[in-house]
Amino acid sequence: MNIFRFARLAVPVSLGSLLLASCSGSDHPADAGARPAAASPTAASPVPAVASPTDPALRSFYGQRIGWSKCSDGSDLQCGKLRVPLDYGHPTGDSIELALIRAQAAQAAKREGSLVVNPGGPGASGVDMVKDGLSDFDGPLRDHFDVVGFDPRGTGASAPVHCLSDQQRDARSQQDSPTDPAARKAQLDQQARTFAAACQANSGKLLPHVGTRDSARDMDVLRQALGDAKLNYLGVSYGTYLGSLYAEQFPQRTGRLVLDGAIDPAADRLDSNVNQQIGFERSLEHFATDCATNHAADCPLGSDPDTAADEAADFLDDLRTKPLPTDDGRKLTSTLGWTGTLLFLYGDQTSAWPQLRQALGAAMKQGQGDDLLDAADLYSGRGADGRYDASSDAQTAISCADGQEPAPSRQRAQQVLAELKQEAPLLNRDTTADDVSTPACADWPVRSPEHPHTIRAEGSAPILVIGTTEDPATPYAAAQNLAKGFANATLLTREGEGHAAFGSGNACIDQALDAYLVNGTMPPPHTSCAR
């Protein structure tokens, strides 16, 4: 799997305090599920009423057919547009268009319909997932399905949210937060207010309507426009939340749903962020130990596995006062260095760790920051021309549309801080209780009625949930909880490092996916695929 295609499936963070300021307009917002910090129930909440496709107000949307044409990139892929209401509460008002892409089934005689895919984010492009990663579907999936990707509303080429200019993005991404807690809080609060105001000024009409529940409704319009009676779907990371909300709203229209690298929709956002930080710290430690133990000859972290991770963290922290030059004139700051480093931890010993050794080696031994900077740019959606895509702005907008939370109590903030200092100390050397207490989306101009809850999806077809035991971005426990919450689901486990299982090259996972999606055959309960 090319992990860099899936760079925004969840959140690599530069520092723990930045992750804890998720949805505040920082360049490292979190996409984990959200529950108000003071709330404890996780029982299923009432599902908002969903209009029937035969509703006269929606008939024109459900009745449309997609005008496919050859994409402009010279490939054999087909591109199209889907028209959906901006506001499902007032479907006769404004509409928007969603960008689509399709790879037709390789064997027309075996075609069973469409497989709609989403790579995560929120904010990542489903069009790019198909365009850049079609080989991951080679074999039975490509033979039997049209693989269809779409850019969800607010992302990519689908009425993208726009907040900051490229120049503002560059300035913010290079800026290290102050080590003084009061100064850091003041800076982050100001950034949050500035970002929210910019989003309101540039995309205010979109902001109330970019939530995942609306995107799930868009998927049902897409299903109908594709001519499929049931939705067959593969969602990765945040895409599991999108698929879960689809199953909740349209259980009778579910076909074969695969949710890989799961987000727990009942999870407290603060707890989810803490678990994510712990996951990335564990992956950093595993990488460093492997580097020092198995690659000592070219490991820039030394040959002692007990201190290797500290060596990496010390170097990255020291970039605050000793940033490295790069070929394009920007400096590799601590924020950029951490972001680039943690991006590589989406992968494993084969797909990414060798590249991380090389990038850290170039920075630590040769003073060259370009490799880490390139990785940080890839995460933030910055192209070589200095222009940013919509992914960062969209990630914050969608996350805040999916729910907001009050600040945690002082007692809970102290408990969370203690856990971070114990379980993820390298990522949280400067983190304080004030950092933990910063509420997500506090300055967001749109209030959301959404709140985390267990999704049952009563009446749905069987759902396949996949979790990876050492996944740093969406920890394994979230997959366990998601599968347990569904009325009809099976959990498939991949043992190993890296984010998500699809495209990882694990033959056991591939065979299970093919058997379920093509034949409807679920793996036996408690199936675990070894490394």
Short mmCIF file of C-alpha atoms in Angstrom, two decimals:
data_model
loop_
_atom_site.label_atom_id
_atom_site.label_comp_id
_atom_site.label_asym_id
_atom_site.label_seq_id
_atom_site.Cartn_x
_atom_site.Cartn_y
_atom_site.Cartn_z
CA MET A 1 0.00 0.00 0.00
CA ASN A 2 1.21 3.50 -0.84
CA ILE A 3 0.53 5.11 2.54
CA PHE A 4 1.03 8.58 1.16
CA ARG A 5 -2.21 8.31 -0.82
CA PHE A 6 -3.98 7.85 2.48
CA ALA A 7 -2.08 10.54 4.34
CA ARG A 8 -5.17 12.25 5.71
CA LEU A 9 -7.07 9.22 6.86
CA ALA A 10 -6.55 10.40 10.39
CA VAL A 11 -4.30 12.75 12.20
CA PRO A 12 -0.56 12.78 12.58
CA VAL A 13 0.24 15.50 15.06
CA SER A 14 3.25 17.68 15.63
CA LEU A 15 2.69 18.05 19.37
CA GLY A 16 0.09 16.79 21.76
CA SER A 17 -1.17 20.29 22.48
CA LEU A 18 -1.93 20.85 18.81
CA LEU A 19 -3.96 17.67 18.57
CA LEU A 20 -5.89 18.61 21.67
CA ALA A 21 -6.80 21.88 19.97
CA SER A 22 -8.58 19.91 17.26
CA CYS A 23 -11.21 21.69 15.20
CA SER A 24 -9.83 25.02 16.32
CA GLY A 25 -8.32 25.79 12.95
CA SER A 26 -4.85 24.44 13.69
CA ASP A 27 -3.08 22.58 10.95
CA HIS A 28 -3.52 19.30 12.83
CA PRO A 29 -7.24 18.85 13.55
CA ALA A 30 -8.45 15.48 14.74
CA ASP A 31 -11.07 13.40 13.00
CA ALA A 32 -11.93 11.00 15.77
CA GLY A 33 -15.53 10.65 16.88
CA ALA A 34 -16.93 13.34 19.14
CA ARG A 35 -18.96 13.26 22.32
CA PRO A 36 -19.36 16.26 24.59
CA ALA A 37 -16.86 15.83 27.37
CA ALA A 38 -19.42 16.01 30.13
CA ALA A 39 -21.67 13.39 28.58
CA SER A 40 -21.46 9.74 29.55
CA PRO A 41 -24.39 7.92 27.86
CA THR A 42 -23.61 6.18 24.58
CA ALA A 43 -27.06 4.81 23.86
CA ALA A 44 -28.36 5.22 20.35
CA SER A 45 -29.85 8.62 19.68
CA PRO A 46 -32.96 9.15 17.57
CA VAL A 47 -32.14 9.10 13.87
CA PRO A 48 -33.39 12.19 12.04
CA ALA A 49 -36.22 11.44 9.64
CA VAL A 50 -34.97 10.71 6.14
CA ALA A 51 -37.21 11.50 3.21
CA SER A 52 -38.07 8.76 0.74
CA PRO A 53 -36.58 8.82 -2.77
CA THR A 54 -40.15 9.17 -3.96
CA ASP A 55 -40.62 12.42 -2.02
CA PRO A 56 -41.58 14.97 -4.68
CA ALA A 57 -38.99 17.44 -3.37
CA LEU A 58 -36.19 14.90 -3.89
CA ARG A 59 -37.49 13.19 -7.01
CA SER A 60 -35.33 15.22 -9.38
CA PHE A 61 -32.19 14.25 -7.45
CA TYR A 62 -33.03 10.56 -7.14
CA GLY A 63 -34.18 10.45 -10.73
CA GLN A 64 -30.98 11.74 -12.30
CA ARG A 65 -28.59 9.65 -14.33
CA ILE A 66 -24.87 10.39 -14.40
CA GLY A 67 -23.38 11.58 -17.67
CA TRP A 68 -20.09 9.71 -17.64
CA SER A 69 -17.28 10.84 -19.94
CA LYS A 70 -13.59 10.09 -20.25
CA CYS A 71 -11.51 11.86 -17.61
CA SER A 72 -9.11 14.54 -18.78
CA ASP A 73 -6.02 12.75 -17.45
CA GLY A 74 -5.76 10.46 -20.47
CA SER A 75 -6.61 7.31 -18.50
CA ASP A 76 -9.45 4.88 -19.14
CA LEU A 77 -11.29 6.21 -16.10
CA GLN A 78 -14.63 7.96 -16.44
CA CYS A 79 -15.61 11.18 -14.67
CA GLY A 80 -19.02 12.63 -13.90
CA LYS A 81 -21.07 14.90 -11.66
CA LEU A 82 -23.93 14.28 -9.23
CA ARG A 83 -26.34 17.04 -8.23
CA VAL A 84 -27.52 17.05 -4.60
CA PRO A 85 -29.39 19.55 -2.42
CA LEU A 86 -27.24 21.96 -0.46
CA ASP A 87 -29.76 21.68 2.38
CA TYR A 88 -31.79 18.49 2.65
CA GLY A 89 -34.17 20.36 4.92
CA HIS A 90 -35.02 22.62 1.96
CA PRO A 91 -34.25 20.52 -1.12
CA THR A 92 -35.97 22.92 -3.51
CA GLY A 93 -33.37 25.56 -2.73
CA ASP A 94 -29.76 25.66 -3.87
CA SER A 95 -27.98 22.55 -5.09
CA ILE A 96 -24.32 21.60 -5.42
CA GLU A 97 -22.42 19.17 -7.64
CA LEU A 98 -20.25 16.32 -6.41
CA ALA A 99 -17.24 15.15 -8.43
CA LEU A 100 -17.29 11.45 -9.37
CA ILE A 101 -14.91 8.97 -10.92
CA ARG A 102 -15.49 5.42 -12.11
CA ALA A 103 -13.32 2.49 -13.13
CA GLN A 104 -15.62 0.13 -14.96
CA ALA A 105 -15.57 -3.57 -14.06
CA ALA A 106 -12.70 -5.32 -15.82
CA GLN A 107 -14.92 -8.27 -16.77
CA ALA A 108 -18.30 -6.97 -17.90
CA ALA A 109 -19.84 -10.44 -17.87
CA LYS A 110 -19.09 -10.75 -14.14
CA ARG A 111 -20.22 -7.25 -13.18
CA GLU A 112 -22.36 -7.18 -10.02
CA GLY A 113 -22.80 -3.43 -9.68
CA SER A 114 -20.85 -0.59 -8.13
CA LEU A 115 -18.47 -0.44 -5.19
CA VAL A 116 -18.46 3.08 -3.73
CA VAL A 117 -15.26 3.96 -1.86
CA ASN A 118 -14.11 6.64 0.57
CA PRO A 119 -10.50 7.06 1.81
CA GLY A 120 -11.16 9.01 5.00
CA GLY A 121 -10.13 12.39 6.31
CA PRO A 122 -12.51 13.92 6.69
CA GLY A 123 -11.44 15.95 3.71
CA ALA A 124 -9.70 13.33 1.58
CA SER A 125 -10.68 12.87 -2.07
CA GLY A 126 -12.49 9.74 -3.15
CA VAL A 127 -11.73 10.70 -6.74
CA ASP A 128 -8.00 10.59 -5.95
CA MET A 129 -8.41 7.27 -4.14
CA VAL A 130 -9.59 5.67 -7.38
CA LYS A 131 -7.34 7.65 -9.71
CA ASP A 132 -4.12 7.09 -7.76
CA GLY A 133 -4.85 3.75 -6.11
CA LEU A 134 -6.78 1.65 -8.59
CA SER A 135 -4.20 -1.15 -8.42
CA ASP A 136 -5.26 -1.83 -4.82
CA PHE A 137 -8.55 -3.13 -6.24
CA ASP A 138 -6.95 -5.47 -8.78
CA GLY A 139 -8.33 -8.99 -8.83
CA PRO A 140 -11.88 -10.06 -7.98
CA LEU A 141 -12.98 -6.58 -6.90
CA ARG A 142 -12.00 -4.99 -10.22
CA ASP A 143 -13.47 -7.93 -12.13
CA HIS A 144 -16.88 -7.75 -10.47
CA PHE A 145 -17.45 -4.08 -9.64
CA ASP A 146 -17.36 -0.62 -11.10
CA VAL A 147 -15.14 1.10 -8.52
CA VAL A 148 -16.69 4.52 -7.88
CA GLY A 149 -15.11 7.34 -5.92
CA PHE A 150 -16.56 10.73 -5.06
CA ASP A 151 -15.38 13.87 -3.35
CA PRO A 152 -17.76 14.40 -0.41
CA ARG A 153 -19.42 17.79 -0.13
CA GLY A 154 -17.01 20.47 1.00
CA THR A 155 -13.94 18.60 -0.28
CA GLY A 156 -11.88 18.25 -3.45
CA ALA A 157 -13.92 19.34 -6.48
CA SER A 158 -17.29 19.12 -4.67
CA ALA A 159 -18.08 22.66 -3.55
CA PRO A 160 -14.89 22.77 -1.46
CA VAL A 161 -14.71 24.71 1.77
CA HIS A 162 -12.18 27.50 1.55
CA CYS A 163 -10.88 29.36 4.58
CA LEU A 164 -7.23 30.43 4.47
CA SER A 165 -5.04 31.63 1.62
CA ASP A 166 -1.97 29.66 0.58
CA GLN A 167 0.23 32.33 2.15
CA GLN A 168 -1.66 32.10 5.44
CA ARG A 169 -1.37 28.31 5.37
CA ASP A 170 2.38 28.50 4.83
CA ALA A 171 2.82 30.94 7.70
CA ARG A 172 0.76 28.84 10.11
CA SER A 173 2.25 25.49 9.16
CA GLN A 174 5.79 26.75 9.79
CA GLN A 175 4.98 28.43 13.10
CA ASP A 176 5.99 26.57 16.24
CA SER A 177 3.68 27.11 19.19
CA PRO A 178 5.29 28.84 22.18
CA THR A 179 6.65 26.70 25.00
CA ASP A 180 5.15 29.08 27.57
CA PRO A 181 1.67 27.69 28.36
CA ALA A 182 -0.05 31.08 28.61
CA ALA A 183 1.48 32.33 25.37
CA ARG A 184 0.62 29.05 23.64
CA LYS A 185 -3.00 29.23 24.75
CA ALA A 186 -3.28 32.82 23.60
CA GLN A 187 -1.83 31.94 20.21
CA LEU A 188 -4.08 28.94 19.68
CA ASP A 189 -7.17 30.86 20.78
CA GLN A 190 -6.35 33.67 18.37
CA GLN A 191 -5.71 31.20 15.55
CA ALA A 192 -9.03 29.52 16.22
CA ARG A 193 -10.93 32.80 16.09
CA THR A 194 -9.13 33.91 12.92
CA PHE A 195 -9.69 30.59 11.21
CA ALA A 196 -13.38 30.42 12.09
CA ALA A 197 -13.92 33.98 10.86
CA ALA A 198 -12.14 33.21 7.59
CA CYS A 199 -14.24 30.10 7.02
CA GLN A 200 -17.43 32.06 7.69
CA ALA A 201 -16.36 34.85 5.35
CA ASN A 202 -15.32 32.58 2.49
CA SER A 203 -17.63 29.55 2.84
CA GLY A 204 -20.33 30.56 5.30
CA LYS A 205 -23.18 29.26 3.17
CA LEU A 206 -21.62 25.80 3.04
CA LEU A 207 -20.63 25.38 6.69
CA PRO A 208 -24.03 24.25 8.07
CA HIS A 209 -24.29 21.57 5.37
CA VAL A 210 -20.94 19.76 5.21
CA GLY A 211 -21.56 17.28 8.04
CA THR A 212 -21.15 13.55 7.54
CA ARG A 213 -24.87 12.90 7.89
CA ASP A 214 -25.50 14.99 4.78
CA SER A 215 -22.70 13.18 2.93
CA ALA A 216 -24.34 9.87 3.84
CA ARG A 217 -27.55 11.14 2.28
CA ASP A 218 -25.57 12.11 -0.80
CA MET A 219 -24.36 8.50 -1.00
CA ASP A 220 -27.92 7.31 -1.19
CA VAL A 221 -28.63 9.65 -4.08
CA LEU A 222 -25.43 8.33 -5.69
CA ARG A 223 -26.54 4.73 -5.14
CA GLN A 224 -29.80 5.41 -6.96
CA ALA A 225 -28.08 7.31 -9.77
CA LEU A 226 -25.72 4.37 -10.29
CA GLY A 227 -28.72 2.09 -10.71
CA ASP A 228 -27.97 -0.03 -7.63
CA ALA A 229 -30.78 -1.27 -5.38
CA LYS A 230 -28.31 -1.64 -2.48
CA LEU A 231 -25.13 0.23 -1.60
CA ASN A 232 -21.88 -1.74 -1.71
CA TYR A 233 -19.24 0.32 0.06
CA LEU A 234 -15.63 0.33 1.25
CA GLY A 235 -14.80 3.07 3.75
CA VAL A 236 -11.40 3.56 5.38
CA SER A 237 -10.78 5.47 8.64
CA TYR A 238 -13.18 8.44 8.70
CA GLY A 239 -14.90 6.62 5.83
CA THR A 240 -16.08 4.13 8.44
CA TYR A 241 -18.03 6.90 10.15
CA LEU A 242 -19.57 7.89 6.83
CA GLY A 243 -20.55 4.28 6.21
CA SER A 244 -21.91 3.91 9.74
CA LEU A 245 -24.18 6.93 9.34
CA TYR A 246 -25.36 5.56 6.01
CA ALA A 247 -26.27 2.26 7.65
CA GLU A 248 -28.05 4.12 10.45
CA GLN A 249 -30.15 6.22 8.08
CA PHE A 250 -30.70 3.66 5.30
CA PRO A 251 -30.38 0.19 6.87
CA GLN A 252 -32.70 -1.43 4.32
CA ARG A 253 -30.56 -0.12 1.46
CA THR A 254 -27.25 -1.52 2.71
CA GLY A 255 -25.61 -4.13 0.54
CA ARG A 256 -22.10 -5.21 1.50
CA LEU A 257 -20.37 -2.64 3.68
CA VAL A 258 -16.70 -2.86 4.67
CA LEU A 259 -15.53 -0.43 7.38
CA ASP A 260 -11.74 -0.56 7.76
CA GLY A 261 -9.68 1.35 10.35
CA ALA A 262 -12.74 2.20 12.36
CA ILE A 263 -13.80 5.32 14.20
CA ASP A 264 -16.02 4.62 17.20
CA PRO A 265 -19.11 6.85 16.76
CA ALA A 266 -19.87 6.62 20.48
CA ALA A 267 -16.44 7.78 21.60
CA ASP A 268 -15.64 10.92 23.53
CA ARG A 269 -13.53 13.13 21.28
CA LEU A 270 -11.05 13.95 24.00
CA ASP A 271 -10.55 10.29 24.87
CA SER A 272 -10.26 9.45 21.17
CA ASN A 273 -7.55 12.08 20.72
CA VAL A 274 -5.66 10.76 23.74
CA ASN A 275 -5.84 7.21 22.40
CA GLN A 276 -4.60 8.42 19.05
CA GLN A 277 -1.61 10.13 20.62
CA ILE A 278 -0.81 6.97 22.55
CA GLY A 279 -1.05 5.05 19.29
CA PHE A 280 1.39 7.34 17.49
CA GLU A 281 3.81 7.30 20.41
CA ARG A 282 3.77 3.47 20.39
CA SER A 283 4.41 3.46 16.66
CA LEU A 284 7.29 5.89 17.06
CA GLU A 285 8.78 3.65 19.74
CA HIS A 286 8.31 0.55 17.57
CA PHE A 287 9.95 2.28 14.61
CA ALA A 288 12.86 3.50 16.72
CA THR A 289 13.43 0.09 18.29
CA ASP A 290 13.40 -1.56 14.87
CA CYS A 291 15.78 1.09 13.55
CA ALA A 292 18.32 0.65 16.36
CA THR A 293 18.02 -3.14 16.54
CA ASN A 294 17.72 -4.26 12.93
CA HIS A 295 19.23 -1.37 10.96
CA ALA A 296 21.98 -0.07 13.25
CA ALA A 297 24.34 0.55 10.33
CA ASP A 298 22.17 3.29 8.88
CA CYS A 299 19.98 4.19 11.84
CA PRO A 300 20.35 7.90 12.69
CA LEU A 301 18.95 7.23 16.18
CA GLY A 302 21.90 5.17 17.35
CA SER A 303 22.16 1.50 18.27
CA ASP A 304 20.50 1.57 21.69
CA PRO A 305 16.81 0.63 21.36
CA ASP A 306 16.10 2.02 24.83
CA THR A 307 17.02 5.57 23.84
CA ALA A 308 16.32 5.63 20.10
CA ALA A 309 12.83 7.16 20.33
CA ASP A 310 14.12 9.86 22.71
CA GLU A 311 16.84 10.68 20.18
CA ALA A 312 14.19 11.29 17.53
CA ALA A 313 12.04 13.40 19.84
CA ASP A 314 15.03 15.44 21.06
CA PHE A 315 16.05 16.25 17.50
CA LEU A 316 12.54 17.21 16.43
CA ASP A 317 12.01 19.37 19.49
CA ASP A 318 15.36 21.10 18.96
CA LEU A 319 14.17 22.27 15.54
CA ARG A 320 12.37 25.03 17.48
CA THR A 321 15.67 26.81 17.94
CA LYS A 322 17.65 25.16 15.15
CA PRO A 323 15.39 24.87 12.07
CA LEU A 324 16.94 23.28 9.02
CA PRO A 325 17.21 24.87 5.58
CA THR A 326 15.44 23.31 2.60
CA ASP A 327 15.81 23.68 -1.14
CA ASP A 328 12.66 25.77 -1.59
CA GLY A 329 13.73 28.39 0.94
CA ARG A 330 11.42 27.42 3.77
CA LYS A 331 12.76 26.25 7.11
CA LEU A 332 12.02 22.83 8.58
CA THR A 333 10.59 23.85 11.93
CA SER A 334 9.71 21.57 14.82
CA THR A 335 6.03 21.53 13.82
CA LEU A 336 6.87 20.56 10.24
CA GLY A 337 9.46 18.02 11.37
CA TRP A 338 7.05 16.27 13.73
CA THR A 339 4.28 16.28 11.13
CA GLY A 340 6.54 14.78 8.49
CA THR A 341 7.87 12.16 10.89
CA LEU A 342 4.50 11.02 12.13
CA LEU A 343 3.13 10.85 8.61
CA PHE A 344 5.47 7.94 7.91
CA LEU A 345 4.03 6.09 10.89
CA TYR A 346 0.84 5.46 8.94
CA GLY A 347 2.86 2.70 7.28
CA ASP A 348 4.87 -0.22 8.55
CA GLN A 349 8.29 -1.87 8.38
CA THR A 350 7.98 -2.35 4.63
CA SER A 351 5.86 0.49 3.30
CA ALA A 352 7.24 3.48 5.18
CA TRP A 353 9.80 2.88 7.91
CA PRO A 354 12.78 2.65 5.48
CA GLN A 355 11.79 6.06 4.09
CA LEU A 356 11.53 7.49 7.60
CA ARG A 357 15.04 6.23 8.42
CA GLN A 358 16.28 7.96 5.28
CA ALA A 359 14.42 11.21 6.01
CA LEU A 360 15.63 11.38 9.61
CA GLY A 361 19.14 10.44 8.51
CA ALA A 362 19.25 13.26 5.97
CA ALA A 363 18.01 15.72 8.59
CA MET A 364 20.03 14.56 11.59
CA LYS A 365 23.31 13.64 9.89
CA GLN A 366 23.40 15.94 6.87
CA GLY A 367 21.30 18.88 7.98
CA GLN A 368 18.93 18.47 5.04
CA GLY A 369 15.27 18.91 5.91
CA ASP A 370 13.72 18.38 2.48
CA ASP A 371 12.44 14.82 2.94
CA LEU A 372 10.63 15.61 6.18
CA LEU A 373 9.29 18.84 4.69
CA ASP A 374 7.97 16.96 1.65
CA ALA A 375 6.14 14.55 3.96
CA ALA A 376 4.66 17.43 5.99
CA ASP A 377 3.51 19.10 2.77
CA LEU A 378 1.88 15.89 1.65
CA TYR A 379 -0.05 15.68 4.89
CA SER A 380 -1.25 19.27 4.73
CA GLY A 381 -2.18 19.10 1.04
CA ARG A 382 0.50 21.52 -0.19
CA GLY A 383 1.61 21.02 -3.77
CA ALA A 384 5.05 21.70 -5.20
CA ASP A 385 3.70 24.98 -6.57
CA GLY A 386 2.90 26.20 -3.07
CA ARG A 387 -0.85 25.84 -3.48
CA TYR A 388 -2.94 23.91 -0.95
CA ASP A 389 -5.88 21.67 -1.68
CA ALA A 390 -9.10 21.91 0.32
CA SER A 391 -8.38 18.98 2.63
CA SER A 392 -7.22 20.88 5.74
CA ASP A 393 -10.02 23.44 5.66
CA ALA A 394 -12.56 20.72 4.89
CA GLN A 395 -11.33 18.50 7.71
CA THR A 396 -11.99 21.16 10.31
CA ALA A 397 -15.32 22.21 8.80
CA ILE A 398 -16.64 18.65 8.61
CA SER A 399 -15.37 17.72 12.07
CA CYS A 400 -17.04 20.75 13.63
CA ALA A 401 -20.25 20.08 11.70
CA ASP A 402 -20.21 16.59 13.20
CA GLY A 403 -20.41 17.85 16.77
CA GLN A 404 -18.97 20.24 19.30
CA GLU A 405 -18.07 19.79 22.92
CA PRO A 406 -17.68 21.92 26.03
CA ALA A 407 -14.42 22.20 27.88
CA PRO A 408 -13.72 19.29 30.21
CA SER A 409 -13.84 19.80 33.94
CA ARG A 410 -10.60 20.69 35.67
CA GLN A 411 -10.54 17.26 37.29
CA ARG A 412 -10.94 15.47 34.00
CA ALA A 413 -8.32 17.66 32.36
CA GLN A 414 -5.83 16.68 35.05
CA GLN A 415 -6.70 13.00 34.60
CA VAL A 416 -6.18 13.25 30.85
CA LEU A 417 -2.91 15.12 31.31
CA ALA A 418 -1.63 12.44 33.66
CA GLU A 419 -2.49 9.74 31.14
CA LEU A 420 -0.71 11.61 28.34
CA LYS A 421 2.40 12.16 30.44
CA GLN A 422 2.44 8.46 31.32
CA GLU A 423 1.54 6.89 27.99
CA ALA A 424 2.68 9.44 25.39
CA PRO A 425 5.40 11.50 27.07
CA LEU A 426 7.43 12.24 23.93
CA LEU A 427 4.49 13.88 22.22
CA ASN A 428 3.50 15.79 25.34
CA ARG A 429 6.64 17.17 26.90
CA ASP A 430 5.16 20.69 27.07
CA THR A 431 1.47 19.80 27.34
CA THR A 432 -0.39 21.30 30.29
CA ALA A 433 -3.90 21.06 31.70
CA ASP A 434 -4.78 24.28 29.85
CA ASP A 435 -3.95 22.57 26.55
CA VAL A 436 -6.20 19.67 27.48
CA SER A 437 -8.98 22.04 28.51
CA THR A 438 -9.22 23.83 25.16
CA PRO A 439 -12.64 22.84 23.74
CA ALA A 440 -12.83 21.81 20.12
CA CYS A 441 -14.79 24.04 17.73
CA ALA A 442 -15.51 26.59 20.48
CA ASP A 443 -15.34 29.51 18.05
CA TRP A 444 -17.03 27.74 15.14
CA PRO A 445 -19.80 29.89 13.64
CA VAL A 446 -22.26 27.00 13.20
CA ARG A 447 -23.73 24.97 16.05
CA SER A 448 -24.24 21.26 15.39
CA PRO A 449 -27.04 19.05 16.75
CA GLU A 450 -24.90 15.95 16.26
CA HIS A 451 -23.57 14.04 19.24
CA PRO A 452 -21.78 10.72 19.53
CA HIS A 453 -23.88 7.63 20.06
CA THR A 454 -23.83 3.92 19.50
CA ILE A 455 -24.99 3.08 15.99
CA ARG A 456 -27.14 -0.03 15.81
CA ALA A 457 -28.38 0.12 12.21
CA GLU A 458 -31.16 -2.35 12.97
CA GLY A 459 -32.31 -4.13 9.83
CA SER A 460 -29.07 -3.65 7.92
CA ALA A 461 -27.31 -6.31 5.90
CA PRO A 462 -24.26 -7.88 7.62
CA ILE A 463 -21.42 -5.35 7.98
CA LEU A 464 -17.72 -6.25 7.96
CA VAL A 465 -15.56 -4.16 10.35
CA ILE A 466 -11.77 -4.44 10.12
CA GLY A 467 -9.27 -3.36 12.77
CA THR A 468 -5.46 -3.43 12.89
CA THR A 469 -3.89 -4.21 16.25
CA GLU A 470 -1.14 -1.55 16.13
CA ASP A 471 -3.01 1.08 14.12
CA PRO A 472 -1.83 4.45 15.47
CA ALA A 473 -4.47 6.64 13.87
CA THR A 474 -7.61 4.59 14.57
CA PRO A 475 -6.70 2.30 17.46
CA TYR A 476 -7.96 -1.28 17.42
CA ALA A 477 -10.35 -0.78 20.33
CA ALA A 478 -12.44 1.54 18.14
CA ALA A 479 -13.02 -1.27 15.64
CA GLN A 480 -14.03 -3.59 18.45
CA ASN A 481 -16.50 -1.04 19.79
CA LEU A 482 -17.97 -0.22 16.39
CA ALA A 483 -18.55 -3.88 15.56
CA LYS A 484 -20.05 -4.54 18.99
CA GLY A 485 -22.46 -1.63 18.61
CA PHE A 486 -23.94 -2.76 15.29
CA ALA A 487 -26.91 -5.08 15.34
CA ASN A 488 -25.36 -7.22 12.59
CA ALA A 489 -21.59 -7.03 12.15
CA THR A 490 -18.44 -9.16 12.16
CA LEU A 491 -14.98 -8.00 13.25
CA LEU A 492 -11.95 -9.04 11.19
CA THR A 493 -8.53 -8.41 12.75
CA ARG A 494 -5.21 -7.65 11.06
CA GLU A 495 -2.20 -8.12 13.31
CA GLY A 496 0.54 -5.62 12.67
CA GLU A 497 1.64 -2.01 12.32
CA GLY A 498 0.23 0.76 10.17
CA HIS A 499 -3.09 2.41 9.51
CA ALA A 500 -5.93 0.25 8.14
CA ALA A 501 -5.78 -3.09 6.36
CA PHE A 502 -7.00 -2.43 2.83
CA GLY A 503 -4.07 -2.32 0.41
CA SER A 504 -1.60 -3.50 3.07
CA GLY A 505 -0.61 -6.57 1.07
CA ASN A 506 -1.93 -8.97 3.68
CA ALA A 507 -3.19 -11.96 1.65
CA CYS A 508 -5.52 -13.12 4.42
CA ILE A 509 -7.23 -9.70 4.52
CA ASP A 510 -7.46 -9.55 0.73
CA GLN A 511 -9.07 -12.99 0.54
CA ALA A 512 -11.60 -12.11 3.24
CA LEU A 513 -12.49 -8.84 1.51
CA ASP A 514 -12.93 -10.56 -1.85
CA ALA A 515 -15.06 -13.33 -0.37
CA TYR A 516 -17.37 -10.90 1.40
CA LEU A 517 -17.73 -8.22 -1.27
CA VAL A 518 -17.99 -10.61 -4.22
CA ASN A 519 -19.82 -13.57 -2.70
CA GLY A 520 -21.30 -12.20 0.52
CA THR A 521 -19.32 -14.73 2.58
CA MET A 522 -18.36 -13.36 5.98
CA PRO A 523 -15.14 -14.52 7.65
CA PRO A 524 -15.75 -16.74 10.67
CA PRO A 525 -16.09 -14.86 13.98
CA HIS A 526 -12.78 -13.96 15.67
CA THR A 527 -10.79 -14.34 12.44
CA SER A 528 -7.34 -12.82 12.83
CA CYS A 529 -4.87 -12.31 9.98
CA ALA A 530 -1.24 -12.61 11.03
CA ARG A 531 1.45 -10.15 10.03
#
